[in-house]
CSV table of C-alpha atoms and ligand atoms in Angstrom, one decimal:
chain,number,residue,atom,x,y,z
A,121,UNK,CA,-4.0,27.2,12.5
A,122,UNK,CA,-4.1,23.4,12.7
A,123,UNK,CA,-6.9,23.3,15.2
A,124,UNK,CA,-9.0,25.6,13.0
A,125,UNK,CA,-8.5,23.2,10.1
A,126,UNK,CA,-9.2,20.2,12.2
A,127,UNK,CA,-11.1,21.1,15.3
A,128,UNK,CA,-10.7,19.0,18.4
A,129,UNK,CA,-8.1,18.3,21.1
A,130,UNK,CA,-4.6,17.4,20.0
A,131,UNK,CA,-3.3,16.1,23.3
A,132,UNK,CA,-0.7,13.4,22.7
A,133,UNK,CA,-2.1,10.0,23.7
A,134,UNK,CA,0.5,7.6,25.1
A,135,UNK,CA,0.5,4.4,23.2
A,136,UNK,CA,1.2,3.3,19.6
A,137,UNK,CA,-1.0,4.3,16.7
A,138,UNK,CA,-0.5,2.5,13.3
A,139,UNK,CA,-1.3,5.1,10.7
A,140,UNK,CA,-2.1,4.5,7.1
A,141,UNK,CA,-0.8,7.5,5.1
A,142,UNK,CA,-2.3,6.6,1.6
A,143,UNK,CA,-0.4,5.8,-1.6
A,144,UNK,CA,1.6,9.0,-2.2
A,145,UNK,CA,-0.2,12.2,-2.3
A,146,UNK,CA,0.0,13.9,1.1
A,147,UNK,CA,-3.5,15.2,0.7
A,148,UNK,CA,-4.8,11.6,0.8
A,149,UNK,CA,-4.3,11.1,4.5
A,150,UNK,CA,-7.4,11.0,6.6
A,151,UNK,CA,-8.1,13.7,9.2
A,152,UNK,CA,-7.6,11.1,11.9
A,153,UNK,CA,-4.2,10.2,10.4
A,154,UNK,CA,-3.0,13.8,10.4
A,155,UNK,CA,-4.3,14.3,13.9
A,156,UNK,CA,-2.4,11.3,15.2
A,157,UNK,CA,0.8,12.3,13.5
A,158,UNK,CA,0.6,15.8,14.8
A,159,UNK,CA,0.0,14.6,18.3
A,160,UNK,CA,2.9,12.1,18.4
A,161,UNK,CA,6.3,12.7,20.0
A,162,UNK,CA,7.9,9.9,18.0
A,163,UNK,CA,7.2,9.2,14.4
A,164,UNK,CA,8.3,5.7,13.4
A,165,UNK,CA,8.3,4.5,9.8
A,166,UNK,CA,9.5,1.5,7.8
A,167,UNK,CA,12.7,1.6,5.7
A,168,UNK,CA,14.2,-1.2,3.6
A,169,UNK,CA,17.7,0.1,4.3
A,170,UNK,CA,18.7,2.2,7.4
A,171,UNK,CA,20.0,5.1,5.2
A,172,UNK,CA,16.8,5.2,3.1
A,173,UNK,CA,14.2,7.9,3.6
A,174,UNK,CA,11.1,5.7,3.7
A,175,UNK,CA,8.1,6.1,1.4
A,176,UNK,CA,5.6,6.5,4.3
A,177,UNK,CA,7.7,9.2,5.9
A,178,UNK,CA,8.0,11.1,2.6
A,179,UNK,CA,4.2,10.9,2.2
A,180,UNK,CA,3.6,12.2,5.7
A,181,UNK,CA,6.4,14.8,5.7
A,182,UNK,CA,4.2,17.8,5.3
A,183,UNK,CA,2.3,16.8,8.4
A,184,UNK,CA,5.3,16.4,10.6
A,185,UNK,CA,7.1,19.0,12.7
A,186,UNK,CA,10.8,19.6,13.5
A,187,UNK,CA,10.2,18.8,17.2
A,188,UNK,CA,9.1,15.3,16.5
A,189,UNK,CA,11.6,12.5,16.8
A,190,UNK,CA,12.0,10.4,13.6
A,191,UNK,CA,12.5,6.7,14.2
A,192,UNK,CA,13.3,4.6,11.1
A,193,UNK,CA,12.6,0.9,11.6
A,194,UNK,CA,14.3,-1.7,9.4
A,195,UNK,CA,11.9,-3.9,7.4
A,196,UNK,CA,14.2,-5.6,5.0
A,197,UNK,CA,12.8,-6.6,1.5
A,198,UNK,CA,14.3,-10.1,1.5
A,199,UNK,CA,12.7,-13.5,0.9
A,200,UNK,CA,14.4,-15.4,3.7
A,201,UNK,CA,12.2,-16.0,6.7
A,202,UNK,CA,14.6,-15.5,9.5
A,203,UNK,CA,15.9,-12.0,8.8
A,204,UNK,CA,12.4,-10.8,8.3
A,205,UNK,CA,11.1,-12.4,11.6
A,206,UNK,CA,14.1,-10.9,13.4
A,207,UNK,CA,13.4,-7.4,11.9
A,208,UNK,CA,9.6,-7.6,12.8
A,209,UNK,CA,10.4,-8.5,16.4
A,210,UNK,CA,13.2,-5.9,16.7
A,211,UNK,CA,10.8,-3.2,15.4
A,212,UNK,CA,8.1,-4.3,17.8
A,213,UNK,CA,10.6,-4.3,20.7
A,214,UNK,CA,11.7,-0.7,19.9
A,215,UNK,CA,8.1,0.5,19.5
A,216,UNK,CA,7.0,-1.2,22.8
A,217,UNK,CA,10.0,0.4,24.6
A,218,UNK,CA,9.1,3.8,23.4
A,219,UNK,CA,5.5,3.4,24.5
A,220,UNK,CA,6.6,2.0,27.9
A,221,UNK,CA,8.7,5.2,28.4
A,222,UNK,CA,5.5,7.2,28.1
A,223,UNK,CA,5.8,8.5,24.5
A,224,UNK,CA,3.0,8.9,22.0
A,225,UNK,CA,4.3,7.0,19.0
A,226,UNK,CA,2.9,6.6,15.5
A,227,UNK,CA,4.1,4.0,13.0
A,228,UNK,CA,3.5,5.3,9.5
A,229,UNK,CA,2.5,2.9,6.8
A,230,UNK,CA,2.1,3.6,3.0
A,231,UNK,CA,-1.4,2.9,1.8
A,232,UNK,CA,-3.6,1.0,4.3
A,233,UNK,CA,-2.2,-0.5,7.5
A,234,UNK,CA,-3.9,-3.9,6.8
A,235,UNK,CA,-3.1,-4.6,3.2
A,236,UNK,CA,0.3,-6.2,2.5
A,237,UNK,CA,1.7,-3.8,5.1
A,238,UNK,CA,4.7,-3.6,7.4
A,239,UNK,CA,2.4,-2.3,10.0
A,240,UNK,CA,0.6,-5.6,10.0
A,241,UNK,CA,3.8,-7.4,10.9
A,242,UNK,CA,4.5,-4.9,13.7
A,243,UNK,CA,0.9,-5.5,15.0
A,244,UNK,CA,1.4,-9.3,15.0
A,245,UNK,CA,4.8,-9.1,16.6
A,246,UNK,CA,3.5,-6.8,19.3
A,247,UNK,CA,0.6,-9.1,20.0
A,248,UNK,CA,3.0,-12.0,20.3
A,249,UNK,CA,5.7,-10.5,22.5
A,250,UNK,CA,4.3,-7.3,23.9
A,251,UNK,CA,0.6,-8.0,24.4
A,252,UNK,CA,0.1,-5.2,26.9
A,253,UNK,CA,1.4,-2.5,24.6
A,254,UNK,CA,-1.7,-0.3,23.7
A,255,UNK,CA,-2.2,-0.1,20.0
A,256,UNK,CA,-4.7,1.7,17.8
A,257,UNK,CA,-5.0,1.5,14.1
A,258,UNK,CA,-6.0,4.2,11.6
A,259,UNK,CA,-6.8,2.9,8.1
A,260,UNK,CA,-5.5,4.5,5.0
A,261,UNK,CA,-6.4,4.9,1.4
A,262,UNK,CA,-5.1,1.9,-0.6
A,263,UNK,CA,-3.2,2.3,-3.8
A,264,UNK,CA,-5.9,0.2,-5.4
A,265,UNK,CA,-8.6,2.7,-4.4
A,266,UNK,CA,-6.4,5.7,-5.4
A,267,UNK,CA,-5.7,4.1,-8.8
A,268,UNK,CA,-9.4,3.5,-9.5
A,269,UNK,CA,-10.2,7.1,-8.6
A,270,UNK,CA,-7.4,8.5,-10.7
A,271,UNK,CA,-8.5,6.4,-13.7
A,272,UNK,CA,-12.2,7.0,-13.1
A,273,UNK,CA,-12.5,3.2,-13.1
A,274,UNK,CA,-15.4,1.6,-11.0
A,275,UNK,CA,-13.8,-1.2,-9.0
A,276,UNK,CA,-16.9,-3.3,-8.3
A,277,UNK,CA,-20.6,-3.1,-9.1
A,278,UNK,CA,-23.6,-5.1,-8.0
A,279,UNK,CA,-22.7,-8.8,-7.9
A,280,UNK,CA,-19.0,-8.3,-9.0
A,281,UNK,CA,-16.4,-9.8,-6.7
A,282,UNK,CA,-13.1,-8.0,-6.2
A,283,UNK,CA,-9.8,-9.8,-5.7
A,284,UNK,CA,-6.8,-7.9,-4.6
A,285,UNK,CA,-3.6,-10.0,-4.7
A,286,UNK,CA,0.0,-10.0,-5.9
A,287,UNK,CA,0.5,-10.6,-9.6
A,288,UNK,CA,1.2,-14.3,-10.2
A,289,UNK,CA,4.8,-15.3,-10.9
A,290,UNK,CA,4.3,-17.0,-14.2
A,291,UNK,CA,2.0,-17.0,-17.2
A,292,UNK,CA,0.3,-20.4,-16.4
A,293,UNK,CA,-0.8,-19.1,-13.0
A,294,UNK,CA,-2.1,-15.8,-14.5
A,295,UNK,CA,-4.0,-17.7,-17.2
A,296,UNK,CA,-5.7,-19.9,-14.5
A,297,UNK,CA,-6.5,-16.8,-12.4
A,298,UNK,CA,-8.0,-15.0,-15.4
A,299,UNK,CA,-10.2,-18.0,-16.1
A,300,UNK,CA,-11.4,-18.2,-12.5
A,301,UNK,CA,-12.1,-14.5,-12.4
A,302,UNK,CA,-14.0,-14.6,-15.7
A,303,UNK,CA,-16.2,-17.5,-14.4
A,304,UNK,CA,-17.0,-15.7,-11.1
A,305,UNK,CA,-17.4,-12.1,-12.4
A,306,UNK,CA,-14.3,-11.1,-10.4
A,307,UNK,CA,-12.5,-7.9,-11.0
A,308,UNK,CA,-8.7,-8.4,-10.4
A,309,UNK,CA,-6.4,-5.9,-8.8
A,310,UNK,CA,-2.9,-7.2,-9.3
A,311,UNK,CA,-0.2,-5.7,-7.1
A,312,UNK,CA,3.6,-6.0,-7.3
A,313,UNK,CA,3.3,-5.9,-11.1
A,314,UNK,CA,6.7,-4.3,-11.7
A,315,UNK,CA,9.0,-6.5,-13.9
A,316,UNK,CA,6.2,-9.0,-14.5
A,317,UNK,CA,4.5,-6.5,-16.8
A,318,UNK,CA,7.0,-7.5,-19.6
A,319,UNK,CA,5.2,-10.9,-19.9
A,320,UNK,CA,1.8,-9.9,-18.5
A,321,UNK,CA,1.1,-7.4,-21.2
A,322,UNK,CA,1.5,-9.8,-24.2
A,323,UNK,CA,-0.6,-12.4,-22.4
A,324,UNK,CA,-3.4,-10.0,-21.9
A,325,UNK,CA,-3.1,-8.7,-25.5
A,326,UNK,CA,-3.5,-12.3,-26.8
A,327,UNK,CA,-6.8,-12.6,-24.8
A,328,UNK,CA,-8.0,-9.2,-25.8
A,329,UNK,CA,-8.0,-8.1,-22.2
A,330,UNK,CA,-5.9,-5.0,-22.5
A,331,UNK,CA,-8.9,-2.9,-23.6
A,332,UNK,CA,-10.5,-1.7,-20.4
A,333,UNK,CA,-7.7,-2.7,-18.1
A,334,UNK,CA,-6.1,0.1,-16.1
A,335,UNK,CA,-2.4,0.4,-15.4
A,336,UNK,CA,-1.3,2.6,-12.5
A,337,UNK,CA,2.2,3.4,-11.5
A,338,UNK,CA,3.3,5.6,-8.5
A,339,UNK,CA,-0.2,6.8,-7.9
A,340,UNK,CA,-0.2,10.1,-6.0
A,341,UNK,CA,3.5,10.9,-6.7
A,342,UNK,CA,4.6,13.7,-9.1
A,343,UNK,CA,5.6,11.1,-11.7
A,344,UNK,CA,2.3,9.2,-11.5
A,345,UNK,CA,1.2,7.3,-14.6
A,346,UNK,CA,-2.4,6.1,-14.7
A,347,UNK,CA,-3.3,4.9,-18.2
A,348,UNK,CA,-5.3,2.4,-20.2
A,349,UNK,CA,-3.1,-0.8,-20.1
A,350,UNK,CA,-3.2,-0.8,-23.9
A,351,UNK,CA,-1.1,2.4,-23.9
A,352,UNK,CA,1.7,1.1,-21.7
A,353,UNK,CA,4.5,-0.7,-23.6
A,354,UNK,CA,5.7,-4.2,-22.4
A,355,UNK,CA,8.8,-2.8,-20.6
A,356,UNK,CA,9.8,-3.6,-17.0
A,357,UNK,CA,7.9,-1.3,-14.7
A,358,UNK,CA,8.7,0.0,-11.1
A,359,UNK,CA,7.7,-2.1,-8.1
A,360,UNK,CA,5.0,0.6,-7.3
A,361,UNK,CA,2.7,-0.4,-10.2
A,362,UNK,CA,-0.5,-2.3,-10.3
A,363,UNK,CA,-3.1,-3.4,-12.8
A,364,UNK,CA,-6.9,-3.5,-12.6
A,365,UNK,CA,-8.6,-6.0,-14.9
A,366,UNK,CA,-12.4,-6.3,-15.6
A,367,UNK,CA,-13.5,-9.0,-17.9
A,368,UNK,CA,-17.3,-8.4,-17.9
A,369,UNK,CA,-19.8,-5.7,-16.8
A,370,UNK,CA,-23.2,-6.3,-15.0
A,371,UNK,CA,-26.2,-6.2,-17.4
A,372,UNK,CA,-27.9,-3.2,-15.8
A,373,UNK,CA,-25.9,-0.1,-16.1
A,374,UNK,CA,-26.6,3.6,-16.8
B,593,SAM,C1,3.4,-4.2,-0.2
B,593,SAM,S1,2.1,-3.6,-1.2
B,593,SAM,C2,1.5,-2.3,-0.2
B,593,SAM,C3,0.1,-1.9,-0.4
B,593,SAM,C4,-0.3,-0.8,0.5
B,593,SAM,N1,-0.3,-1.1,1.9
B,593,SAM,C5,-1.7,-0.3,0.1
B,593,SAM,O1,-2.6,-0.3,1.0
B,593,SAM,O2,-1.9,0.2,-1.0
B,593,SAM,C6,3.0,-2.8,-2.4
B,593,SAM,C7,2.3,-2.9,-3.8
B,593,SAM,O3,1.2,-2.0,-3.8
B,593,SAM,C8,1.1,-1.3,-5.0
B,593,SAM,N2,1.3,0.1,-4.7
B,593,SAM,C9,1.6,0.7,-3.5
B,593,SAM,N3,1.6,2.1,-3.7
B,593,SAM,C10,1.4,2.3,-5.0
B,593,SAM,C11,1.3,3.5,-5.7
B,593,SAM,N4,1.5,4.7,-5.2
B,593,SAM,N5,1.1,3.4,-7.1
B,593,SAM,C12,0.8,2.2,-7.6
B,593,SAM,N6,0.9,1.0,-7.0
B,593,SAM,C13,1.2,1.1,-5.6
B,593,SAM,C14,2.1,-1.9,-5.9
B,593,SAM,O4,1.5,-2.9,-6.7
B,593,SAM,C15,3.1,-2.4,-4.9
B,593,SAM,O5,3.9,-3.4,-5.5
């Protein structure tokens, strides 16, 4: 059945594959991602707490089989450097050991593997301490691209620049960023919006920037909210929310 949907060999390839699984909808994995997951003996995925299910694992669940071994890896969401470093190296050591024992291993990653991603830390830690471990990377659809698609919101046109970054931590930083973006025809994609929305919204309202900005929360999940920013009240929002801001359009348009 699977090989009819996705023709080609499905022989497990020993080694580690970092797999971007997209932002939430299990239909937004690439064919290559599904193939790599199906071919793996061990499916690793990041969790913030060991008892948690893991977002990437939830997204990829429809493509996993009961015979595959699940391997949750702890990537704690803390600000201190040392626990994070320890966790990255511990995860890399576990992955390298699985690969050394001959297993085909995938490490799932929500969205893309290279954009503010746990997979990137695993990649760097492997290169540092396990440089002979074979690693392949399959990119994924980012939350930014999925939000733009869901909102029918062109991200960048012609000479526009596009800046994807975390939402600044205070109003003065955001004001400076908006001024720079306006001067350089830069569309802003602000991640990690969450609780900051309570002050970001009034600041954008003052500058008349809510019109045309797109708010996107939990894109691809059943409770997805993608709406003009103007329609979203200034309450605290979940961590999985982002904002797209365009301050000008190119002159030549349809
Ligand atoms: C650590 S970054 C991970 C980005 C991810 N690797 C990607 O490629 O989209 C997490 C931030 O991405 C955004 N994000 C991730 N998934 C999202 C989703 N399903 N809906 C809205 N925003 C999402 C949020 O701004 C969140 O705070």
